[in-house]
Coordinates of C-alpha atoms in Angstrom, one line a residue:
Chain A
X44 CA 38.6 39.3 -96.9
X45 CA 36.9 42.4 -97.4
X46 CA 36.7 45.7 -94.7
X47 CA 34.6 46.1 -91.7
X48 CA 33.7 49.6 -90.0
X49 CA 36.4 48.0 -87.2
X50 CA 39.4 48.4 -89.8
X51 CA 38.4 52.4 -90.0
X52 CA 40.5 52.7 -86.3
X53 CA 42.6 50.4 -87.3
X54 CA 44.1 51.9 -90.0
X55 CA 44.5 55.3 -87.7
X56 CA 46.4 52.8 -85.2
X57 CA 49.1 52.2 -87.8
X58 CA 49.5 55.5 -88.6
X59 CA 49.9 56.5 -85.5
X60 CA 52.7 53.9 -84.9
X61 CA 54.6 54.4 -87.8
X62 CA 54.5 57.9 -87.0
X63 CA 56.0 57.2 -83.9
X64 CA 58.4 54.8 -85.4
X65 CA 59.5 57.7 -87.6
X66 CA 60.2 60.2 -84.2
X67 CA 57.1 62.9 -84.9
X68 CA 56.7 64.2 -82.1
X69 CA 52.8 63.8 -80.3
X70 CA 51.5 66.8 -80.9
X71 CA 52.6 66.6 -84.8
X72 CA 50.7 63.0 -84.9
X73 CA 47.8 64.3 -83.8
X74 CA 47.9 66.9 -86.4
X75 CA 49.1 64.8 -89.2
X76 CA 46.9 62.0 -87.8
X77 CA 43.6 64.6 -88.3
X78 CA 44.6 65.5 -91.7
X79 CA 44.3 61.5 -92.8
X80 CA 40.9 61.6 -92.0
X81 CA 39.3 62.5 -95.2
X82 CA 41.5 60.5 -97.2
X83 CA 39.5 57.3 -94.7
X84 CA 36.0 58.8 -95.5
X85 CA 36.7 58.0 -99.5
X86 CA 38.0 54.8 -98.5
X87 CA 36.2 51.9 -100.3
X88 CA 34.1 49.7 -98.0
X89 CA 34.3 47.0 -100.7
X90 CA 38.1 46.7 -100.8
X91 CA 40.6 44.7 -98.9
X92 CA 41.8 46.2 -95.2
X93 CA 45.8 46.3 -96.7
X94 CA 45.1 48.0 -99.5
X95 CA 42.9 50.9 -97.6
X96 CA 45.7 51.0 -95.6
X97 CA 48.5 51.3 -97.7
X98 CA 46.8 54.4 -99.2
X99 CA 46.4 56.1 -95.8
X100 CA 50.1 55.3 -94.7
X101 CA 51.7 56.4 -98.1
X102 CA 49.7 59.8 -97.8
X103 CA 51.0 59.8 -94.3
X104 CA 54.9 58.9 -95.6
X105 CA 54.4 61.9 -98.1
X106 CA 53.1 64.0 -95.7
X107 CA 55.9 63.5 -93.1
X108 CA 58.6 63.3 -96.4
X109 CA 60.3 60.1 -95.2
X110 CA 60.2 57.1 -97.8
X111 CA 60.7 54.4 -95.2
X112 CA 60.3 55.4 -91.7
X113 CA 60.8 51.8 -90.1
X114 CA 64.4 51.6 -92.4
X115 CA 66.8 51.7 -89.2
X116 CA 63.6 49.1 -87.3
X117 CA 63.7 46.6 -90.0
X118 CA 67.4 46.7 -90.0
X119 CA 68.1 46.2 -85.9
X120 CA 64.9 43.2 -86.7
X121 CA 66.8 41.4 -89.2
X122 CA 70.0 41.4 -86.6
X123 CA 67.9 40.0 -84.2
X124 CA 66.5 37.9 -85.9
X125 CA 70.0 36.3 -87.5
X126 CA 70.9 36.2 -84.0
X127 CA 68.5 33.2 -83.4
X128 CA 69.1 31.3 -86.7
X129 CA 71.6 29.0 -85.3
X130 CA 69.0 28.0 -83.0
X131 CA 66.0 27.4 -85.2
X132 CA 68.6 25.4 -87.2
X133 CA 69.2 23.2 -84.2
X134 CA 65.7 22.9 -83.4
X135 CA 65.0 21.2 -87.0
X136 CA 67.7 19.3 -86.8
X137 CA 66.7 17.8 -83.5
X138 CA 63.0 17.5 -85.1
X139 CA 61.1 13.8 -86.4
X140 CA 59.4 16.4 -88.6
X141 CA 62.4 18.5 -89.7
X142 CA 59.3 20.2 -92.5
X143 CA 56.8 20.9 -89.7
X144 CA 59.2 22.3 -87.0
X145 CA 60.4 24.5 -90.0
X146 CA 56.5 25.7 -90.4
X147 CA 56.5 26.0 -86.6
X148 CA 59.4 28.6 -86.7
X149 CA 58.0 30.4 -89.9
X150 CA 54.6 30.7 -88.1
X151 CA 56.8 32.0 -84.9
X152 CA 58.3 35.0 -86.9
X153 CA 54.9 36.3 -87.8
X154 CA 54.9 36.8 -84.2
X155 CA 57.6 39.8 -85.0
X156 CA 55.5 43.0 -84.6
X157 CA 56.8 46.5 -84.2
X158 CA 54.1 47.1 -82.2
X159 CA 55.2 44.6 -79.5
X160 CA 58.4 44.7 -77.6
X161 CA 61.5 43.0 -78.5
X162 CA 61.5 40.9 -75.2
X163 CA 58.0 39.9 -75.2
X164 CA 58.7 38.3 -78.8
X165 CA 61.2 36.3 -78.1
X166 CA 59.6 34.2 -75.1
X167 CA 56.0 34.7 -77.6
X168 CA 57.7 33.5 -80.6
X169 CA 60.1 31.0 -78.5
X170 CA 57.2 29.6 -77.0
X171 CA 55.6 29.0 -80.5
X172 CA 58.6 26.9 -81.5
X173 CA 58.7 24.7 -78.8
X174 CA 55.3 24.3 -76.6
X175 CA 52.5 24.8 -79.3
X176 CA 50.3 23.2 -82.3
X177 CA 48.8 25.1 -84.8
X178 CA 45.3 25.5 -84.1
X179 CA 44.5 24.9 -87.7
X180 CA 46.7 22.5 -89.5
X181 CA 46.7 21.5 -92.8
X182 CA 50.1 20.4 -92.6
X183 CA 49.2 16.3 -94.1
X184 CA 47.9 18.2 -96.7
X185 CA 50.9 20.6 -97.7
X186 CA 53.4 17.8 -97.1
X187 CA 51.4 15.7 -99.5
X188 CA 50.9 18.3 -102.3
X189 CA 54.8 19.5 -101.5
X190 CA 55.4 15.5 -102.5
X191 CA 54.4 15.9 -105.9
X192 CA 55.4 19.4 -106.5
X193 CA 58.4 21.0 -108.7
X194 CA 57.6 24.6 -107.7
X195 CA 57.2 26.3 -104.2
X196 CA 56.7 30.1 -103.7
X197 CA 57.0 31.6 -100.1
X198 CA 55.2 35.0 -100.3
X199 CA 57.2 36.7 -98.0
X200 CA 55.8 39.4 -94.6
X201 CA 57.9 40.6 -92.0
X202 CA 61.5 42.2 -91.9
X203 CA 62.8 39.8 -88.9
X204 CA 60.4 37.4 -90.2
X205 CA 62.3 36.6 -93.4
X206 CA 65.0 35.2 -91.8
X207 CA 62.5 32.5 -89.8
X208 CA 61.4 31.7 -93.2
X209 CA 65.0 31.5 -94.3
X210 CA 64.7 27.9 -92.5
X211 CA 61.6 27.0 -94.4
X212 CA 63.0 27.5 -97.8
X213 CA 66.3 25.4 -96.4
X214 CA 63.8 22.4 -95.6
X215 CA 61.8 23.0 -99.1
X216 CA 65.3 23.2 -101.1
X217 CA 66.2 19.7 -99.1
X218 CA 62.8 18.2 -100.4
X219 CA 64.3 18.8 -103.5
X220 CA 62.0 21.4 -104.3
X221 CA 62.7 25.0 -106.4
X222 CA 61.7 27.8 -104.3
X223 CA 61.3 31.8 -105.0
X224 CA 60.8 34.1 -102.6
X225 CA 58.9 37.0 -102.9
X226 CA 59.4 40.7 -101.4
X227 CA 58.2 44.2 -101.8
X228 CA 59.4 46.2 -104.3
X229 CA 59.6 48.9 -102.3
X230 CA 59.4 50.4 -98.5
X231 CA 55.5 50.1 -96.7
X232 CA 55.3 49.2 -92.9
X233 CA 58.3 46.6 -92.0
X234 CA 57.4 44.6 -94.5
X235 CA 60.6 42.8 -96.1
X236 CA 62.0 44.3 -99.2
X237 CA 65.0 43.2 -101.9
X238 CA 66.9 44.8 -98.9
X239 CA 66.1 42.9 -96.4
X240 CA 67.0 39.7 -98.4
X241 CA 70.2 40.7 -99.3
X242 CA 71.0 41.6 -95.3
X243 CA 69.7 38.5 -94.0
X244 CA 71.6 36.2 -97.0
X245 CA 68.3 35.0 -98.5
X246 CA 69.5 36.1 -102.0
X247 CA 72.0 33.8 -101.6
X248 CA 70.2 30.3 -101.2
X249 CA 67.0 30.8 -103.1
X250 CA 65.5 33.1 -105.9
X251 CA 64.4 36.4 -104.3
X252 CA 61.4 37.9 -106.7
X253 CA 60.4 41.9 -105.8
X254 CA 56.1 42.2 -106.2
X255 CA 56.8 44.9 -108.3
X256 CA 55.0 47.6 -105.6
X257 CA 55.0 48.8 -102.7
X258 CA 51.6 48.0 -101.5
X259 CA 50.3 45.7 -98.6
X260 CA 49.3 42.7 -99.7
X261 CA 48.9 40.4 -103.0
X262 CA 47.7 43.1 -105.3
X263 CA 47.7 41.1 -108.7
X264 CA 46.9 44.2 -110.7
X265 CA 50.2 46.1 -109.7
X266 CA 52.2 42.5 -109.6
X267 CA 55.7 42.7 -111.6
X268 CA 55.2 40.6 -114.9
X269 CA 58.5 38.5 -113.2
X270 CA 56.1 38.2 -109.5
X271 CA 53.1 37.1 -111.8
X272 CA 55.0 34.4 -113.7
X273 CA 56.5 33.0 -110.6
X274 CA 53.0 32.8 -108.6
X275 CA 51.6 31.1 -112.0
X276 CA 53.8 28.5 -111.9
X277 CA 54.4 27.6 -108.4
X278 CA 52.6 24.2 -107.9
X279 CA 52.3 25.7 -104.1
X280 CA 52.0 28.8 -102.7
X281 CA 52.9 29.7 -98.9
X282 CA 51.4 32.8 -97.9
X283 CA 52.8 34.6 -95.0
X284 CA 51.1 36.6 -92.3
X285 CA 47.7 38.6 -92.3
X286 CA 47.9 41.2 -95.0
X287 CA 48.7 38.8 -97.8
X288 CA 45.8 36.3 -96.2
X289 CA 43.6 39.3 -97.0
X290 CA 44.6 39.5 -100.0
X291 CA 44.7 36.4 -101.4
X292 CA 42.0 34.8 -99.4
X293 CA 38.6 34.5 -101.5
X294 CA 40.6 35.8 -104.5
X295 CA 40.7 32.5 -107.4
X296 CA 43.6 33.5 -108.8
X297 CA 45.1 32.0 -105.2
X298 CA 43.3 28.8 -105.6
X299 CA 43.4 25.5 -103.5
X300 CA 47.1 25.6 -104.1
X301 CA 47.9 28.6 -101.6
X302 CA 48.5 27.8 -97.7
X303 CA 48.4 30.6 -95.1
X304 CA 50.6 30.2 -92.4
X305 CA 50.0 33.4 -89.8
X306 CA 49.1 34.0 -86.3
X307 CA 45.7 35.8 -86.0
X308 CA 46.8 39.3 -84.6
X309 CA 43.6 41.0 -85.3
X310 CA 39.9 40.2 -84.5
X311 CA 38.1 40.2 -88.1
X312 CA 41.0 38.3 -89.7
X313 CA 40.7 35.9 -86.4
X314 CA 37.0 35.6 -87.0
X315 CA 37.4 35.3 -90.6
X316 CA 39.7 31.8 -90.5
X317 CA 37.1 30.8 -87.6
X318 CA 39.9 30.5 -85.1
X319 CA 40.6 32.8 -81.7
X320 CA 42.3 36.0 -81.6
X321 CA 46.1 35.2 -81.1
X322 CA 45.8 31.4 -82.9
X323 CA 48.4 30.6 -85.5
X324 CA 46.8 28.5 -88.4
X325 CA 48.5 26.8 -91.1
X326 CA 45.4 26.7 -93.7
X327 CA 44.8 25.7 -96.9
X328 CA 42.6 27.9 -98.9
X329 CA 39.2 27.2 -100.2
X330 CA 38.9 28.1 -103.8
Chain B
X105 CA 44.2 64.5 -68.7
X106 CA 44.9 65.9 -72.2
X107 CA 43.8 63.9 -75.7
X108 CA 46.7 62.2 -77.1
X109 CA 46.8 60.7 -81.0
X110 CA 45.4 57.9 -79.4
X111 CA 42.2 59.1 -78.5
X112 CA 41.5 59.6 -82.5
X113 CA 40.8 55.8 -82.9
X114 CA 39.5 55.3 -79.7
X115 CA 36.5 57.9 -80.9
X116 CA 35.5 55.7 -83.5
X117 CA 35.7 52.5 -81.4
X118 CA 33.2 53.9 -79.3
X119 CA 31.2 55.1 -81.9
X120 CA 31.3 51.4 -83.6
X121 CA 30.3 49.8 -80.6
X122 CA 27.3 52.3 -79.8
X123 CA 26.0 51.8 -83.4
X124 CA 26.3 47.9 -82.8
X125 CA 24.5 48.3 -79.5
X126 CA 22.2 49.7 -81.6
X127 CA 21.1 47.3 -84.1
X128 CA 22.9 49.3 -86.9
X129 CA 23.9 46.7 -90.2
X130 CA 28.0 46.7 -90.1
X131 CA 27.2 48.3 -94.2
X132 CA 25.7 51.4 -92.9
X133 CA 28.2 51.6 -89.8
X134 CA 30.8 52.1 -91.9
X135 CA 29.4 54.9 -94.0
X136 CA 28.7 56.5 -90.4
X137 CA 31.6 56.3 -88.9
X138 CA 33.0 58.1 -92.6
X139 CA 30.4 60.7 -91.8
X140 CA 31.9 61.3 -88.4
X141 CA 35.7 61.5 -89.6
X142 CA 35.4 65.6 -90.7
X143 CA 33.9 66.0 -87.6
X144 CA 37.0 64.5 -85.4
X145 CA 39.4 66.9 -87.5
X146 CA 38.2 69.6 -85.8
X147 CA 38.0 68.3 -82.2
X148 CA 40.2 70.3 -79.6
X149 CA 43.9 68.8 -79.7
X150 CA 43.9 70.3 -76.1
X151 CA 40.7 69.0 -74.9
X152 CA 39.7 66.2 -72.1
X153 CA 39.4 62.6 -74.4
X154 CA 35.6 62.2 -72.9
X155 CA 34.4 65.4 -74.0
X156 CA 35.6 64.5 -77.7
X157 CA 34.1 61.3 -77.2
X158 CA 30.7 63.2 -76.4
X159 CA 30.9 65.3 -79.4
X160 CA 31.5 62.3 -82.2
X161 CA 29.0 60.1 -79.8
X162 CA 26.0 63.0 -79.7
X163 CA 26.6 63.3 -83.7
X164 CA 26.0 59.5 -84.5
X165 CA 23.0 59.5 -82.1
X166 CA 21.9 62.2 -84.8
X167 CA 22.3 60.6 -87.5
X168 CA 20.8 57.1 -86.7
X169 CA 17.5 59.5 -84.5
X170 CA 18.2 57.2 -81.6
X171 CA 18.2 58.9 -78.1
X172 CA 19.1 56.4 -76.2
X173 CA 21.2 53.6 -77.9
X174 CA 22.0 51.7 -74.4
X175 CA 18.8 52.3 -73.0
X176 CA 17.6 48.2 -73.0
X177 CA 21.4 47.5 -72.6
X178 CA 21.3 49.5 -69.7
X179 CA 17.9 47.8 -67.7
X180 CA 19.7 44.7 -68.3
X181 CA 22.9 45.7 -66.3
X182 CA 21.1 47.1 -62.8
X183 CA 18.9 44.3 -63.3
X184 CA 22.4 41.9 -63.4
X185 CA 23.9 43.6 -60.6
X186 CA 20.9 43.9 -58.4
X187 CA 20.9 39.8 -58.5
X188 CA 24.3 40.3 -57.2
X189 CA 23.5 42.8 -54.4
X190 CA 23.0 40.1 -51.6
X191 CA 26.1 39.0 -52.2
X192 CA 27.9 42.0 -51.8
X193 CA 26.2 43.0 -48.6
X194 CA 27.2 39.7 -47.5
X195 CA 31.1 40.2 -48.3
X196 CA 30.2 43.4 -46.3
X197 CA 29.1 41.5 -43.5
X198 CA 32.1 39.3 -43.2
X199 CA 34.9 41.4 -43.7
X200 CA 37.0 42.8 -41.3
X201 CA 36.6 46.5 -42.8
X202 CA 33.5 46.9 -44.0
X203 CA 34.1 50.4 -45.5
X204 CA 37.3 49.1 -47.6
X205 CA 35.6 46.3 -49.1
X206 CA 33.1 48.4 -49.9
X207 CA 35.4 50.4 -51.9
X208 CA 37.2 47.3 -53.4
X209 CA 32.9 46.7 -54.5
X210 CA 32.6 49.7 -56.1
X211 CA 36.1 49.6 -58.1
X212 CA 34.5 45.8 -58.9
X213 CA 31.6 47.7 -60.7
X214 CA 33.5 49.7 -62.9
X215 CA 34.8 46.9 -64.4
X216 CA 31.3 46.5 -65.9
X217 CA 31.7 47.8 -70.0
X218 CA 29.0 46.8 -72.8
X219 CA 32.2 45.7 -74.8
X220 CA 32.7 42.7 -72.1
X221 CA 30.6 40.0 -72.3
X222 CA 28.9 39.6 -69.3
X223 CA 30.0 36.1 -68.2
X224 CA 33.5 37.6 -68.3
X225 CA 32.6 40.4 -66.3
X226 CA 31.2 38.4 -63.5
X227 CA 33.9 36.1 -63.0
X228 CA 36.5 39.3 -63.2
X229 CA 34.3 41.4 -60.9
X230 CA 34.2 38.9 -57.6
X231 CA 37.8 37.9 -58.1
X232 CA 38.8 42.0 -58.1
X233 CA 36.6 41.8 -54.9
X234 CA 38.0 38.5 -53.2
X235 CA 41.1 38.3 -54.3
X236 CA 42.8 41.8 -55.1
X237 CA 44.4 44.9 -53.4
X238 CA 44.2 48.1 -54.8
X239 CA 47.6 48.8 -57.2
X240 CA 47.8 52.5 -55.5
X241 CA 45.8 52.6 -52.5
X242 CA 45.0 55.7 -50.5
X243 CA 42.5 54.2 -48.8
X244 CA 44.1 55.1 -45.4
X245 CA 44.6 59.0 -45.9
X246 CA 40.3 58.5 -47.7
X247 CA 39.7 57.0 -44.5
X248 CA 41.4 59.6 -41.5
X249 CA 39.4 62.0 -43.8
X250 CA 36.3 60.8 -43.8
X251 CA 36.5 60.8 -40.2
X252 CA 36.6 64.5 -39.9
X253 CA 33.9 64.9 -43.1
X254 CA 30.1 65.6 -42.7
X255 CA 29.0 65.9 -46.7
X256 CA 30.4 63.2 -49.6
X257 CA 29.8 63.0 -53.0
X258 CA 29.8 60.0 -55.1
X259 CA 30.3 61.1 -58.9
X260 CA 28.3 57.9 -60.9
X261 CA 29.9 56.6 -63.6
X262 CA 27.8 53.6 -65.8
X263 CA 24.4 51.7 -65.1
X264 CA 25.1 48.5 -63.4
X265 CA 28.2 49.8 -61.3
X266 CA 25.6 52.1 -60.0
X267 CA 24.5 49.0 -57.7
X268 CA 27.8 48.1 -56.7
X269 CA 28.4 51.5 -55.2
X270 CA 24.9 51.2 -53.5
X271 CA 27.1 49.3 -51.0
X272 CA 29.2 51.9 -50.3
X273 CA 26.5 54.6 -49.7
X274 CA 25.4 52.5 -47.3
X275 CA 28.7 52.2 -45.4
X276 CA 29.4 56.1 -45.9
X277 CA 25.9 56.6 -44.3
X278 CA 26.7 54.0 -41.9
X279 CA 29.9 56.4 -40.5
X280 CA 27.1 59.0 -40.2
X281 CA 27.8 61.1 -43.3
X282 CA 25.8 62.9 -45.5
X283 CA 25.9 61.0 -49.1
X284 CA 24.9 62.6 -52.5
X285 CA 25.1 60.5 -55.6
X286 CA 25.8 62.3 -59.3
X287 CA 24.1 60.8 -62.5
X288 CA 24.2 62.0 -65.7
X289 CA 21.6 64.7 -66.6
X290 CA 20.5 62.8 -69.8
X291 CA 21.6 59.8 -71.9
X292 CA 25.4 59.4 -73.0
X293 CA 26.9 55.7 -73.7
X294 CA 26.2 53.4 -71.0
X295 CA 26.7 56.2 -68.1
X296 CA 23.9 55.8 -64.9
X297 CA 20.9 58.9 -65.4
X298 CA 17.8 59.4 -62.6
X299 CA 16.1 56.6 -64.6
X300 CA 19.1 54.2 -63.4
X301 CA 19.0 55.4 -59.8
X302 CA 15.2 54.8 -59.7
X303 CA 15.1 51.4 -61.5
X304 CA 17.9 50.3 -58.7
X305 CA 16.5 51.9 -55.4
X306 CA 19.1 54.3 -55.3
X307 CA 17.2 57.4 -54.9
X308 CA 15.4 55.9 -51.6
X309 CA 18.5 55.6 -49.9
X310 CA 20.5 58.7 -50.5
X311 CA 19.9 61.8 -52.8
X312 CA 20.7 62.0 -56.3
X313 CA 21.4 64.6 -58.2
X314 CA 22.1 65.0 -62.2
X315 CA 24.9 66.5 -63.8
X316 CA 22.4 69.2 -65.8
X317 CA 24.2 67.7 -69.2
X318 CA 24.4 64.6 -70.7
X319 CA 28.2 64.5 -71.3
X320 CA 31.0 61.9 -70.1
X321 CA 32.9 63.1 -67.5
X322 CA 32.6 65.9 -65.3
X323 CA 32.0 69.5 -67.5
X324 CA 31.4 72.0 -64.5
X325 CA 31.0 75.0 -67.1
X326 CA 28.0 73.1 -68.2
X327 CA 26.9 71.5 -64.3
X328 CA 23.3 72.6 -63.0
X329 CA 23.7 74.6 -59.6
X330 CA 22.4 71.8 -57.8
X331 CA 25.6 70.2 -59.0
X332 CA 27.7 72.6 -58.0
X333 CA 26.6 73.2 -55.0
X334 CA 26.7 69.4 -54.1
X335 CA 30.7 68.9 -55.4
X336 CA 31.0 72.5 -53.7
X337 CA 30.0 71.8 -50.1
X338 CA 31.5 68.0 -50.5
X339 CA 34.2 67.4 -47.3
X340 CA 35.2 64.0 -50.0
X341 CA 34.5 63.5 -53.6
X342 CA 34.6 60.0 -54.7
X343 CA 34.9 59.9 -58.4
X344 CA 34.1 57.2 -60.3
X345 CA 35.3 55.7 -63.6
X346 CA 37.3 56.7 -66.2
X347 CA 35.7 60.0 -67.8
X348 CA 34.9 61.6 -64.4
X349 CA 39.1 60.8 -63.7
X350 CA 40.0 62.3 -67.4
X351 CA 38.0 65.8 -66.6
X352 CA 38.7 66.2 -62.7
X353 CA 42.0 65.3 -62.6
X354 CA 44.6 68.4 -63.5
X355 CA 41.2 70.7 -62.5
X356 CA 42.1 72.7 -59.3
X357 CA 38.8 72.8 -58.8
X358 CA 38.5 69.1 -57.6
X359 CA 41.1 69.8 -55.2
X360 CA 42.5 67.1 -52.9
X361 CA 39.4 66.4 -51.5
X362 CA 38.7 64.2 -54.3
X363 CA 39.6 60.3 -54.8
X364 CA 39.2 58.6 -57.9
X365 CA 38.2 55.0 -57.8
X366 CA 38.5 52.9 -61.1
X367 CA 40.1 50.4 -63.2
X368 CA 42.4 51.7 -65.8
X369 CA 40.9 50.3 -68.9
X370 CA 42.6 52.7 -71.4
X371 CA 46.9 52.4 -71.7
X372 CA 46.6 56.5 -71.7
X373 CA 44.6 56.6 -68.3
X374 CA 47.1 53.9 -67.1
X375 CA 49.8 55.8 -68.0
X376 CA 48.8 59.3 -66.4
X377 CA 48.4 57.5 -62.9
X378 CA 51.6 55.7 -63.5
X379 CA 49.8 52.1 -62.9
X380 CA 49.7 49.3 -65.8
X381 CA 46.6 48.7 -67.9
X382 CA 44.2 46.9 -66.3
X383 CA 44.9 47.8 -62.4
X384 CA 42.7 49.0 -59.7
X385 CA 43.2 52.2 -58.1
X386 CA 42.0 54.5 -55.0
X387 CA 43.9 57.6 -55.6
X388 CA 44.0 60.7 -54.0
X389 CA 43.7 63.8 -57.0
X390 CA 47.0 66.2 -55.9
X391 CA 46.1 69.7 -57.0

């Protein structure tokens, strides 16, 4: 997926939340916020929308001298979050599909935005679980491939949202299947890192691989050599959420093996799977 | 009502919409909206949001030479809402106050935004006239006031709404007061100018006068004396919109003889009248 003109406020938006997130106060953000705005004009309008971003928020990090500004958010997330898992382990068990309700509750923790309040997610994401379909679903088509597969890679989003997925990677380990999971390999948004994994337990029932960066994303070219291997062999990718969609999406490397699962939070990426802002899609991708 | 960070993004959406309006490829609105970005560094951090808007806005009608980007967007809105007019005459007609529906008309009107599609707006429009009360209503103390007024002045906000306010000239005249209407004094966004209050019949029923400027809001350093004298000798100002709220409202000059009459369409707006984002308000300006 490549950048439209509409990303340009975009990006500004997540500065401005993460310099909220990081307590600047408002007149600071506008300042800080204003001296961003040449770093946007050299901004390629070729590239992919997370990796224009991740350069605007790490000049923003620098500038404000705090390495991970959402450190004490993603922490408080992943409570929450572990909060719930007895729950979404009762609602596979009490499942036909115990694989699909286990999509179903991965799909729910993309839901988990700092953006949105705590609150609001839990009926949002709650409501995921229990009352709604994907409005894209190539789920016969996963469960088929995941049939006759050794390998399975989760390519993780979210702090919070890991431990959702924590029940996915339970259900593929049940299928019998070997599963990695990957994480950043170091601190950009609330985006999950070796941290995170370790907090939540993840480390503990599947291999946990670090991308080897720090950047939004798949970005191949700045992939750890261990990342690279893993994604190589994986018979089937799952790709989590809308940054590593844009990533991977129309990239080959990703191939008809990779499966986004996400909820369309943003108009062009919404536009771009052909669904409706707000959908949650379980998609194969088209090589 | 000061700029906030917010504001910064919300420049460019405007401008990305008004170079869409204008037939602009999305490849060359990127590279415009980069053009604009040194610009916005040096807007006022103290200023009123509108009149930033202004400058980024009048600086992308530079650079694509189009004077009017809404112009044929424009003609198609009072041409919309003059199909509606019987209709709102009619809800005159039948109500119990005439005058207060016709207010509940005009707040209808500004729902009206070239970002909306227009089926959306319709449906919205007549069920914020049927349906709704005001969220803060000082329609009582506009009322007892009007009672003891001879001169009001309407300030216009965008083409299209211009008709639904039509109905409340009317009603104003119909108490036996003195009406004067405010348009801009040249083209800015979607905002009502003479041409508007021609095209619509507005100018045979009460008289119009123009801002002398062509930016959003209300900029009295750069009103014509006509203006002036018109919002001077005013018993009531009605104020319309969102713009004409952000500049009058904190300006001793408007007094608390103005009323603002709008939807909040912006969270900042919402938040400096205390309401929630998308409610309806009468409100009396306390200076």
């Amino acid at each position: 997926m490549r950048v439209e003109a509409d990303c340009i406020p975009c990006y500004l938006k997540q500065g401005i939340s993460t310099l909220r997130i990081a307590g600047i106060p408002d007149k600071e953000i506008s300042k800080t916020i204003n001296n961003v705005l040449g770093i946007i004009s050299e901004l390629s309008l070729d590239g992919v929308p997370g990796y224009n971003s991740t350069i605007v928020l790490k000049k923003i990090y620098d500038m404000i001298g705090i390495v991970d500004p959402y450190k004490k958010a993603k922490i408080q997330w992943n409570d929450y979050a572990l909060g719930q898992y007895g729950l979404f382990c009762k609602l596979v068990e009490e499942s036909d599909d115990r694989l699909h309700k286990a999509f179903k509750i991965a799909v729910a923790g993309n839901i988990i935005d700092m953006g949105i309040t705590p609150d609001f997610d839990v009926a949002l994401a709650m409501n995921e679980i229990t009352d709604r379909e994907f409005d894209l679903d190539d789920y016969n088509e996963l469960k088929s491939m995941l049939e006759e597969s050794k390998n399975v890679m989760i390519i993780g989003d979210n702090s919070g949202e890991i431990v959702f997925d924590m029940v996915l990677v339970e259900e593929l380990k049940r299928l019998g299947l070997n599963v990695i999971y990957s994480v950043k390999g170091g601190p950009m948004l609330n985006d999950s890192t070796m941290e995170d994994a370790i907090q939540v337990g993840l480390t503990s029932i599947c291999e946990v691989v670090d991308t080897g960066n720090d950047l939004l994303g798949v970005v191949f070219e700045k992939s750890s050599p261990k990342f690279m291997e893993a994604f190589q062999k994986a018979d089937v990718i799952i790709s989590k959420g809308q940054a590593n969609f844009e990533s991977l999406e129309g990239d080959k490397r990703a191939g008809d093996k990779t499966f986004f699962v996400l909820r369309a939070k943003c108009p062009l990426v919404a536009k771009c799977l052909g669904v409706n802002f707000g959908d949650i899609v379980l998609k194969r991708n088209r090589s």
